[in-house]
C-alpha atoms as a PDB file:
ATOM      1  CA  UNK A   1      61.218  -6.457 -70.627  1.00  0.00           C
ATOM      2  CA  UNK A   2      62.352  -9.968 -69.673  1.00  0.00           C
ATOM      3  CA  UNK A   3      61.060 -13.411 -70.652  1.00  0.00           C
ATOM      4  CA  UNK A   4      59.134 -13.489 -67.353  1.00  0.00           C
ATOM      5  CA  UNK A   5      57.420 -10.158 -68.009  1.00  0.00           C
ATOM      6  CA  UNK A   6      53.598 -10.475 -67.791  1.00  0.00           C
ATOM      7  CA  UNK A   7      53.434  -8.817 -71.189  1.00  0.00           C
ATOM      8  CA  UNK A   8      55.094 -11.930 -72.622  1.00  0.00           C
ATOM      9  CA  UNK A   9      54.140 -14.815 -70.342  1.00  0.00           C
ATOM     10  CA  UNK A  10      51.205 -15.717 -68.108  1.00  0.00           C
ATOM     11  CA  UNK A  11      52.601 -16.633 -64.700  1.00  0.00           C
ATOM     12  CA  UNK A  12      49.238 -17.222 -63.044  1.00  0.00           C
ATOM     13  CA  UNK A  13      47.664 -20.583 -62.231  1.00  0.00           C
ATOM     14  CA  UNK A  14      43.979 -20.797 -62.910  1.00  0.00           C
ATOM     15  CA  UNK A  15      41.474 -23.646 -63.085  1.00  0.00           C
ATOM     16  CA  UNK A  16      42.548 -26.593 -60.957  1.00  0.00           C
ATOM     17  CA  UNK A  17      45.903 -24.978 -60.285  1.00  0.00           C
ATOM     18  CA  UNK A  18      47.138 -26.037 -63.707  1.00  0.00           C
ATOM     19  CA  UNK A  19      50.266 -24.271 -64.943  1.00  0.00           C
ATOM     20  CA  UNK A  20      49.930 -21.952 -67.925  1.00  0.00           C
ATOM     21  CA  UNK A  21      52.036 -22.012 -71.071  1.00  0.00           C
ATOM     22  CA  UNK A  22      51.906 -18.904 -73.248  1.00  0.00           C
ATOM     23  CA  UNK A  23      52.069 -19.366 -77.008  1.00  0.00           C
ATOM     24  CA  UNK A  24      52.413 -16.540 -79.504  1.00  0.00           C
ATOM     25  CA  UNK A  25      51.191 -17.642 -82.914  1.00  0.00           C
ATOM     26  CA  UNK A  26      49.034 -17.132 -85.964  1.00  0.00           C
ATOM     27  CA  UNK A  27      46.223 -19.602 -86.623  1.00  0.00           C
ATOM     28  CA  UNK A  28      47.297 -19.676 -90.269  1.00  0.00           C
ATOM     29  CA  UNK A  29      50.843 -20.770 -89.388  1.00  0.00           C
ATOM     30  CA  UNK A  30      51.330 -24.543 -89.893  1.00  0.00           C
ATOM     31  CA  UNK A  31      54.410 -24.602 -87.639  1.00  0.00           C
ATOM     32  CA  UNK A  32      52.329 -23.242 -84.774  1.00  0.00           C
ATOM     33  CA  UNK A  33      49.649 -25.865 -85.394  1.00  0.00           C
ATOM     34  CA  UNK A  34      52.354 -28.553 -85.254  1.00  0.00           C
ATOM     35  CA  UNK A  35      53.736 -27.237 -81.960  1.00  0.00           C
ATOM     36  CA  UNK A  36      50.301 -27.074 -80.375  1.00  0.00           C
ATOM     37  CA  UNK A  37      49.406 -30.590 -81.518  1.00  0.00           C
ATOM     38  CA  UNK A  38      52.662 -31.931 -80.075  1.00  0.00           C
ATOM     39  CA  UNK A  39      52.157 -30.152 -76.765  1.00  0.00           C
ATOM     40  CA  UNK A  40      48.535 -31.223 -76.369  1.00  0.00           C
ATOM     41  CA  UNK A  41      49.299 -34.840 -77.285  1.00  0.00           C
ATOM     42  CA  UNK A  42      52.165 -35.006 -74.793  1.00  0.00           C
ATOM     43  CA  UNK A  43      50.016 -33.414 -72.099  1.00  0.00           C
ATOM     44  CA  UNK A  44      47.329 -36.079 -72.560  1.00  0.00           C
ATOM     45  CA  UNK A  45      49.822 -38.949 -72.767  1.00  0.00           C
ATOM     46  CA  UNK A  46      51.768 -37.909 -69.665  1.00  0.00           C
ATOM     47  CA  UNK A  47      48.676 -36.787 -67.747  1.00  0.00           C
ATOM     48  CA  UNK A  48      50.320 -33.412 -67.112  1.00  0.00           C
ATOM     49  CA  UNK A  49      47.524 -30.927 -67.821  1.00  0.00           C
ATOM     50  CA  UNK A  50      48.237 -27.315 -68.685  1.00  0.00           C
ATOM     51  CA  UNK A  51      46.296 -24.284 -69.780  1.00  0.00           C
ATOM     52  CA  UNK A  52      47.395 -22.468 -72.902  1.00  0.00           C
ATOM     53  CA  UNK A  53      47.295 -18.701 -73.029  1.00  0.00           C
ATOM     54  CA  UNK A  54      47.131 -17.815 -76.713  1.00  0.00           C
ATOM     55  CA  UNK A  55      48.731 -14.557 -77.798  1.00  0.00           C
ATOM     56  CA  UNK A  56      48.421 -13.279 -81.344  1.00  0.00           C
ATOM     57  CA  UNK A  57      51.366 -13.046 -83.709  1.00  0.00           C
ATOM     58  CA  UNK A  58      49.296 -11.701 -86.624  1.00  0.00           C
ATOM     59  CA  UNK A  59      51.357 -12.398 -89.713  1.00  0.00           C
ATOM     60  CA  UNK A  60      49.187 -10.304 -92.010  1.00  0.00           C
ATOM     61  CA  UNK A  61      49.781  -7.219 -89.852  1.00  0.00           C
ATOM     62  CA  UNK A  62      53.524  -7.806 -89.878  1.00  0.00           C
ATOM     63  CA  UNK A  63      53.616  -8.470 -93.624  1.00  0.00           C
ATOM     64  CA  UNK A  64      50.934  -5.949 -94.589  1.00  0.00           C
ATOM     65  CA  UNK A  65      49.190  -8.576 -96.678  1.00  0.00           C
ATOM     66  CA  UNK A  66      47.333 -11.847 -96.308  1.00  0.00           C
ATOM     67  CA  UNK A  67      49.618 -14.834 -95.879  1.00  0.00           C
ATOM     68  CA  UNK A  68      49.921 -16.217 -99.428  1.00  0.00           C
ATOM     69  CA  UNK A  69      48.206 -19.543 -99.903  1.00  0.00           C
ATOM     70  CA  UNK A  70      51.175 -20.955-101.823  1.00  0.00           C
ATOM     71  CA  UNK A  71      53.421 -20.500 -98.775  1.00  0.00           C
ATOM     72  CA  UNK A  72      50.935 -22.160 -96.424  1.00  0.00           C
ATOM     73  CA  UNK A  73      50.440 -24.985 -98.936  1.00  0.00           C
ATOM     74  CA  UNK A  74      54.112 -25.931 -99.204  1.00  0.00           C
ATOM     75  CA  UNK A  75      54.693 -25.662 -95.451  1.00  0.00           C
ATOM     76  CA  UNK A  76      51.597 -27.742 -94.763  1.00  0.00           C
ATOM     77  CA  UNK A  77      52.738 -30.393 -97.249  1.00  0.00           C
ATOM     78  CA  UNK A  78      56.221 -30.556 -95.745  1.00  0.00           C
ATOM     79  CA  UNK A  79      54.860 -30.995 -92.224  1.00  0.00           C
ATOM     80  CA  UNK A  80      52.024 -33.376 -93.117  1.00  0.00           C
ATOM     81  CA  UNK A  81      54.374 -35.665 -95.030  1.00  0.00           C
ATOM     82  CA  UNK A  82      56.567 -36.087 -91.949  1.00  0.00           C
ATOM     83  CA  UNK A  83      53.730 -36.078 -89.388  1.00  0.00           C
ATOM     84  CA  UNK A  84      50.753 -37.862 -91.025  1.00  0.00           C
ATOM     85  CA  UNK A  85      49.092 -38.304 -87.619  1.00  0.00           C
ATOM     86  CA  UNK A  86      48.073 -34.645 -87.841  1.00  0.00           C
ATOM     87  CA  UNK A  87      45.432 -35.606 -90.381  1.00  0.00           C
ATOM     88  CA  UNK A  88      45.938 -32.458 -92.439  1.00  0.00           C
ATOM     89  CA  UNK A  89      44.549 -32.224 -95.968  1.00  0.00           C
ATOM     90  CA  UNK A  90      45.149 -30.015 -98.989  1.00  0.00           C
ATOM     91  CA  UNK A  91      42.624 -27.192 -99.362  1.00  0.00           C
ATOM     92  CA  UNK A  92      39.652 -28.839-101.062  1.00  0.00           C
ATOM     93  CA  UNK A  93      37.006 -26.122-100.927  1.00  0.00           C
ATOM     94  CA  UNK A  94      36.625 -23.565-103.746  1.00  0.00           C
ATOM     95  CA  UNK A  95      39.602 -21.205-103.949  1.00  0.00           C
ATOM     96  CA  UNK A  96      37.402 -18.174-103.361  1.00  0.00           C
ATOM     97  CA  UNK A  97      36.507 -19.494 -99.885  1.00  0.00           C
ATOM     98  CA  UNK A  98      40.144 -19.568 -98.716  1.00  0.00           C
ATOM     99  CA  UNK A  99      40.479 -17.188 -95.737  1.00  0.00           C
ATOM    100  CA  UNK A 100      41.703 -13.759 -96.787  1.00  0.00           C
ATOM    101  CA  UNK A 101      42.264 -12.820 -93.144  1.00  0.00           C
ATOM    102  CA  UNK A 102      42.901 -14.644 -89.880  1.00  0.00           C
ATOM    103  CA  UNK A 103      42.235 -11.564 -87.755  1.00  0.00           C
ATOM    104  CA  UNK A 104      38.575 -12.437 -86.993  1.00  0.00           C
ATOM    105  CA  UNK A 105      39.651 -15.889 -85.754  1.00  0.00           C
ATOM    106  CA  UNK A 106      42.501 -14.460 -83.688  1.00  0.00           C
ATOM    107  CA  UNK A 107      40.145 -11.901 -82.192  1.00  0.00           C
ATOM    108  CA  UNK A 108      37.613 -14.591 -81.275  1.00  0.00           C
ATOM    109  CA  UNK A 109      40.255 -16.626 -79.438  1.00  0.00           C
ATOM    110  CA  UNK A 110      41.140 -13.533 -77.423  1.00  0.00           C
ATOM    111  CA  UNK A 111      37.501 -12.676 -76.737  1.00  0.00           C
ATOM    112  CA  UNK A 112      36.912 -16.217 -75.466  1.00  0.00           C
ATOM    113  CA  UNK A 113      39.364 -15.602 -72.612  1.00  0.00           C
ATOM    114  CA  UNK A 114      36.769 -13.439 -70.877  1.00  0.00           C
ATOM    115  CA  UNK A 115      35.310 -15.211 -67.824  1.00  0.00           C
ATOM    116  CA  UNK A 116      31.862 -14.437 -69.206  1.00  0.00           C
ATOM    117  CA  UNK A 117      32.689 -16.461 -72.326  1.00  0.00           C
ATOM    118  CA  UNK A 118      34.683 -19.265 -70.722  1.00  0.00           C
ATOM    119  CA  UNK A 119      38.268 -18.285 -69.882  1.00  0.00           C
ATOM    120  CA  UNK A 120      41.528 -19.842 -71.000  1.00  0.00           C
ATOM    121  CA  UNK A 121      40.112 -23.347 -71.375  1.00  0.00           C
ATOM    122  CA  UNK A 122      37.356 -22.094 -73.665  1.00  0.00           C
ATOM    123  CA  UNK A 123      39.841 -19.992 -75.606  1.00  0.00           C
ATOM    124  CA  UNK A 124      42.039 -23.025 -76.224  1.00  0.00           C
ATOM    125  CA  UNK A 125      39.051 -25.164 -77.240  1.00  0.00           C
ATOM    126  CA  UNK A 126      38.130 -22.550 -79.818  1.00  0.00           C
ATOM    127  CA  UNK A 127      41.726 -22.406 -81.059  1.00  0.00           C
ATOM    128  CA  UNK A 128      41.695 -26.202 -81.489  1.00  0.00           C
ATOM    129  CA  UNK A 129      38.413 -26.041 -83.394  1.00  0.00           C
ATOM    130  CA  UNK A 130      39.591 -23.236 -85.682  1.00  0.00           C
ATOM    131  CA  UNK A 131      42.862 -24.946 -86.579  1.00  0.00           C
ATOM    132  CA  UNK A 132      41.153 -28.275 -87.180  1.00  0.00           C
ATOM    133  CA  UNK A 133      38.573 -26.599 -89.411  1.00  0.00           C
ATOM    134  CA  UNK A 134      41.279 -24.856 -91.426  1.00  0.00           C
ATOM    135  CA  UNK A 135      43.865 -27.628 -91.742  1.00  0.00           C
ATOM    136  CA  UNK A 136      41.642 -30.683 -92.075  1.00  0.00           C
ATOM    137  CA  UNK A 137      38.195 -29.465 -93.190  1.00  0.00           C
ATOM    138  CA  UNK A 138      39.060 -26.593 -95.583  1.00  0.00           C
ATOM    139  CA  UNK A 139      36.702 -24.187 -93.847  1.00  0.00           C
ATOM    140  CA  UNK A 140      36.883 -20.420 -94.113  1.00  0.00           C
ATOM    141  CA  UNK A 141      37.689 -19.682 -90.488  1.00  0.00           C
ATOM    142  CA  UNK A 142      37.838 -15.936 -91.035  1.00  0.00           C
ATOM    143  CA  UNK A 143      34.062 -15.815 -91.512  1.00  0.00           C
ATOM    144  CA  UNK A 144      32.043 -14.725 -88.482  1.00  0.00           C
ATOM    145  CA  UNK A 145      29.326 -17.354 -88.957  1.00  0.00           C
ATOM    146  CA  UNK A 146      31.887 -20.158 -89.218  1.00  0.00           C
ATOM    147  CA  UNK A 147      33.615 -19.026 -86.030  1.00  0.00           C
ATOM    148  CA  UNK A 148      30.342 -19.039 -84.105  1.00  0.00           C
ATOM    149  CA  UNK A 149      29.339 -22.417 -85.535  1.00  0.00           C
ATOM    150  CA  UNK A 150      32.626 -23.900 -84.339  1.00  0.00           C
ATOM    151  CA  UNK A 151      32.163 -22.249 -80.945  1.00  0.00           C
ATOM    152  CA  UNK A 152      28.902 -24.136 -80.455  1.00  0.00           C
ATOM    153  CA  UNK A 153      30.833 -27.392 -80.098  1.00  0.00           C
ATOM    154  CA  UNK A 154      33.349 -26.085 -77.540  1.00  0.00           C
ATOM    155  CA  UNK A 155      32.484 -27.642 -74.186  1.00  0.00           C
ATOM    156  CA  UNK A 156      33.576 -24.823 -71.879  1.00  0.00           C
ATOM    157  CA  UNK A 157      32.652 -21.923 -74.169  1.00  0.00           C
ATOM    158  CA  UNK A 158      29.386 -19.965 -74.053  1.00  0.00           C
ATOM    159  CA  UNK A 159      28.746 -19.372 -77.752  1.00  0.00           C
ATOM    160  CA  UNK A 160      26.029 -16.779 -77.121  1.00  0.00           C
ATOM    161  CA  UNK A 161      28.369 -14.828 -74.859  1.00  0.00           C
ATOM    162  CA  UNK A 162      31.080 -15.023 -77.517  1.00  0.00           C
ATOM    163  CA  UNK A 163      28.676 -13.685 -80.148  1.00  0.00           C
ATOM    164  CA  UNK A 164      27.842 -10.732 -77.899  1.00  0.00           C
ATOM    165  CA  UNK A 165      31.507 -10.118 -77.145  1.00  0.00           C
ATOM    166  CA  UNK A 166      32.444 -10.079 -80.822  1.00  0.00           C
ATOM    167  CA  UNK A 167      29.537  -7.789 -81.630  1.00  0.00           C
ATOM    168  CA  UNK A 168      30.942  -5.386 -79.012  1.00  0.00           C
ATOM    169  CA  UNK A 169      34.376  -5.532 -80.613  1.00  0.00           C
ATOM    170  CA  UNK A 170      36.046  -7.542 -77.862  1.00  0.00           C
ATOM    171  CA  UNK A 171      39.267  -9.265 -78.841  1.00  0.00           C
ATOM    172  CA  UNK A 172      40.314  -6.699 -81.436  1.00  0.00           C
ATOM    173  CA  UNK A 173      42.238  -4.364 -79.126  1.00  0.00           C
ATOM    174  CA  UNK A 174      43.938  -7.395 -77.546  1.00  0.00           C
ATOM    175  CA  UNK A 175      45.184  -8.615 -80.935  1.00  0.00           C
ATOM    176  CA  UNK A 176      46.541  -5.190 -81.838  1.00  0.00           C
ATOM    177  CA  UNK A 177      48.104  -4.761 -78.406  1.00  0.00           C
ATOM    178  CA  UNK A 178      49.805  -8.135 -78.725  1.00  0.00           C
ATOM    179  CA  UNK A 179      51.016  -7.184 -82.197  1.00  0.00           C
ATOM    180  CA  UNK A 180      52.636  -4.099 -80.658  1.00  0.00           C
ATOM    181  CA  UNK A 181      54.485  -6.263 -78.129  1.00  0.00           C
ATOM    182  CA  UNK A 182      55.447  -8.843 -80.753  1.00  0.00           C
ATOM    183  CA  UNK A 183      57.209  -6.157 -82.781  1.00  0.00           C
ATOM    184  CA  UNK A 184      59.779  -5.943 -79.995  1.00  0.00           C
ATOM    185  CA  UNK A 185      62.868  -8.146 -79.728  1.00  0.00           C
ATOM    186  CA  UNK A 186      61.489 -10.883 -77.502  1.00  0.00           C
ATOM    187  CA  UNK A 187      58.867 -12.624 -79.642  1.00  0.00           C
ATOM    188  CA  UNK A 188      60.719 -14.034 -82.636  1.00  0.00           C
ATOM    189  CA  UNK A 189      57.855 -15.441 -84.678  1.00  0.00           C
ATOM    190  CA  UNK A 190      55.041 -17.958 -84.840  1.00  0.00           C
ATOM    191  CA  UNK A 191      55.135 -20.072 -82.766  1.00  0.00           C
ATOM    192  CA  UNK A 192      57.086 -18.751 -79.796  1.00  0.00           C
ATOM    193  CA  UNK A 193      56.464 -20.469 -76.454  1.00  0.00           C
ATOM    194  CA  UNK A 194      56.997 -18.915 -73.036  1.00  0.00           C
ATOM    195  CA  UNK A 195      56.684 -20.401 -69.555  1.00  0.00           C
ATOM    196  CA  UNK A 196      57.504 -19.129 -66.060  1.00  0.00           C
ATOM    197  CA  UNK A 197      61.125 -19.362 -65.030  1.00  0.00           C
ATOM    198  CA  UNK A 198      62.616 -17.889 -68.172  1.00  0.00           C
ATOM    199  CA  UNK A 199      61.559 -20.527 -70.730  1.00  0.00           C
ATOM    200  CA  UNK A 200      61.354 -19.020 -74.209  1.00  0.00           C
ATOM    201  CA  UNK A 201      61.699 -21.123 -77.386  1.00  0.00           C
ATOM    202  CA  UNK A 202      60.798 -20.283 -80.965  1.00  0.00           C
ATOM    203  CA  UNK A 203      59.455 -23.124 -83.164  1.00  0.00           C
ATOM    204  CA  UNK A 204      60.633 -25.878 -80.807  1.00  0.00           C
ATOM    205  CA  UNK A 205      61.994 -29.170 -82.099  1.00  0.00           C
ATOM    206  CA  UNK A 206      62.056 -28.145 -85.765  1.00  0.00           C
ATOM    207  CA  UNK A 207      65.022 -28.446 -88.107  1.00  0.00           C
ATOM    208  CA  UNK A 208      64.015 -26.867 -91.400  1.00  0.00           C
ATOM    209  CA  UNK A 209      65.564 -24.850 -94.192  1.00  0.00           C
ATOM    210  CA  UNK A 210      64.280 -23.396 -97.444  1.00  0.00           C
ATOM    211  CA  UNK A 211      65.802 -24.324-100.807  1.00  0.00           C
ATOM    212  CA  UNK A 212      65.201 -20.710-101.861  1.00  0.00           C
ATOM    213  CA  UNK A 213      62.885 -17.933-100.792  1.00  0.00           C
ATOM    214  CA  UNK A 214      59.193 -18.774-101.165  1.00  0.00           C
ATOM    215  CA  UNK A 215      58.791 -15.891-103.611  1.00  0.00           C
ATOM    216  CA  UNK A 216      61.446 -17.488-105.835  1.00  0.00           C
ATOM    217  CA  UNK A 217      59.699 -20.855-105.812  1.00  0.00           C
ATOM    218  CA  UNK A 218      61.691 -22.393-102.971  1.00  0.00           C
ATOM    219  CA  UNK A 219      60.484 -25.271-100.837  1.00  0.00           C
ATOM    220  CA  UNK A 220      60.836 -25.949 -97.098  1.00  0.00           C
ATOM    221  CA  UNK A 221      63.028 -28.948 -96.285  1.00  0.00           C
ATOM    222  CA  UNK A 222      61.637 -30.272 -92.999  1.00  0.00           C
ATOM    223  CA  UNK A 223      64.704 -32.281 -92.070  1.00  0.00           C
ATOM    224  CA  UNK A 224      63.973 -33.375 -88.502  1.00  0.00           C
ATOM    225  CA  UNK A 225      61.576 -32.993 -85.625  1.00  0.00           C
ATOM    226  CA  UNK A 226      62.448 -33.686 -81.993  1.00  0.00           C
ATOM    227  CA  UNK A 227      59.130 -33.806 -80.158  1.00  0.00           C
ATOM    228  CA  UNK A 228      60.894 -34.370 -76.825  1.00  0.00           C
ATOM    229  CA  UNK A 229      60.718 -30.637 -76.221  1.00  0.00           C
ATOM    230  CA  UNK A 230      57.058 -30.995 -75.188  1.00  0.00           C
ATOM    231  CA  UNK A 231      57.705 -33.520 -72.415  1.00  0.00           C
ATOM    232  CA  UNK A 232      60.633 -31.444 -71.170  1.00  0.00           C
ATOM    233  CA  UNK A 233      58.464 -28.317 -71.026  1.00  0.00           C
ATOM    234  CA  UNK A 234      55.544 -30.075 -69.354  1.00  0.00           C
ATOM    235  CA  UNK A 235      57.750 -31.591 -66.660  1.00  0.00           C
ATOM    236  CA  UNK A 236      59.372 -28.232 -66.149  1.00  0.00           C
ATOM    237  CA  UNK A 237      56.120 -26.329 -65.562  1.00  0.00           C
ATOM    238  CA  UNK A 238      54.835 -29.123 -63.304  1.00  0.00           C
ATOM    239  CA  UNK A 239      58.084 -29.208 -61.370  1.00  0.00           C
ATOM    240  CA  UNK A 240      58.470 -32.926 -62.100  1.00  0.00           C
ATOM    241  CA  UNK A 241      61.866 -34.320 -63.040  1.00  0.00           C
END
């Protein structure tokens, strides 16, 4: 398997001939949310549109447990302090509503890729809505009803079709199949970005180290962030400069 293998990267052009960037991530990973925000903001600013093909890097399947809230909290705080434009907030809802699993959300993003539901654009709109709901609104995005409520506001997504797809179990086999691939040597973590032509970068732009392991009470030191990676990638996939 190479970095241009279809199992790792989407090399097709879809709506409007836009290039596709493939991102492996977990919705509950703050670093992935940062990368996606940076990429989307640069795409809008430079008027270089892309489609994002979301692939699941399900942390709870790798770790055999839910991602601990205390780890997400300290990573979120480190990122939000350096990048306040993200608008992230500490979890403000009751503790018992904190998502115990991100698998239902990951499955819904995969199910939304179906042409009957909306395709890649709809899938990305749902991913945006889920991350916003989790990081800024303290909503339990692992709950089926919350997912469908968020889907209602996605412009290119047919929420009724998504509800039917999820009822039929669509999206689940895709998440588990992607987990199988992600256990190989090529996908290093969340987020890992791939693009045609051999581009493959894990957690782009980030310089960070932990003072100690999270289990020992360590904290992430987010020392620097070079957001220029997004413009470089966008110009690369558009063949511009």
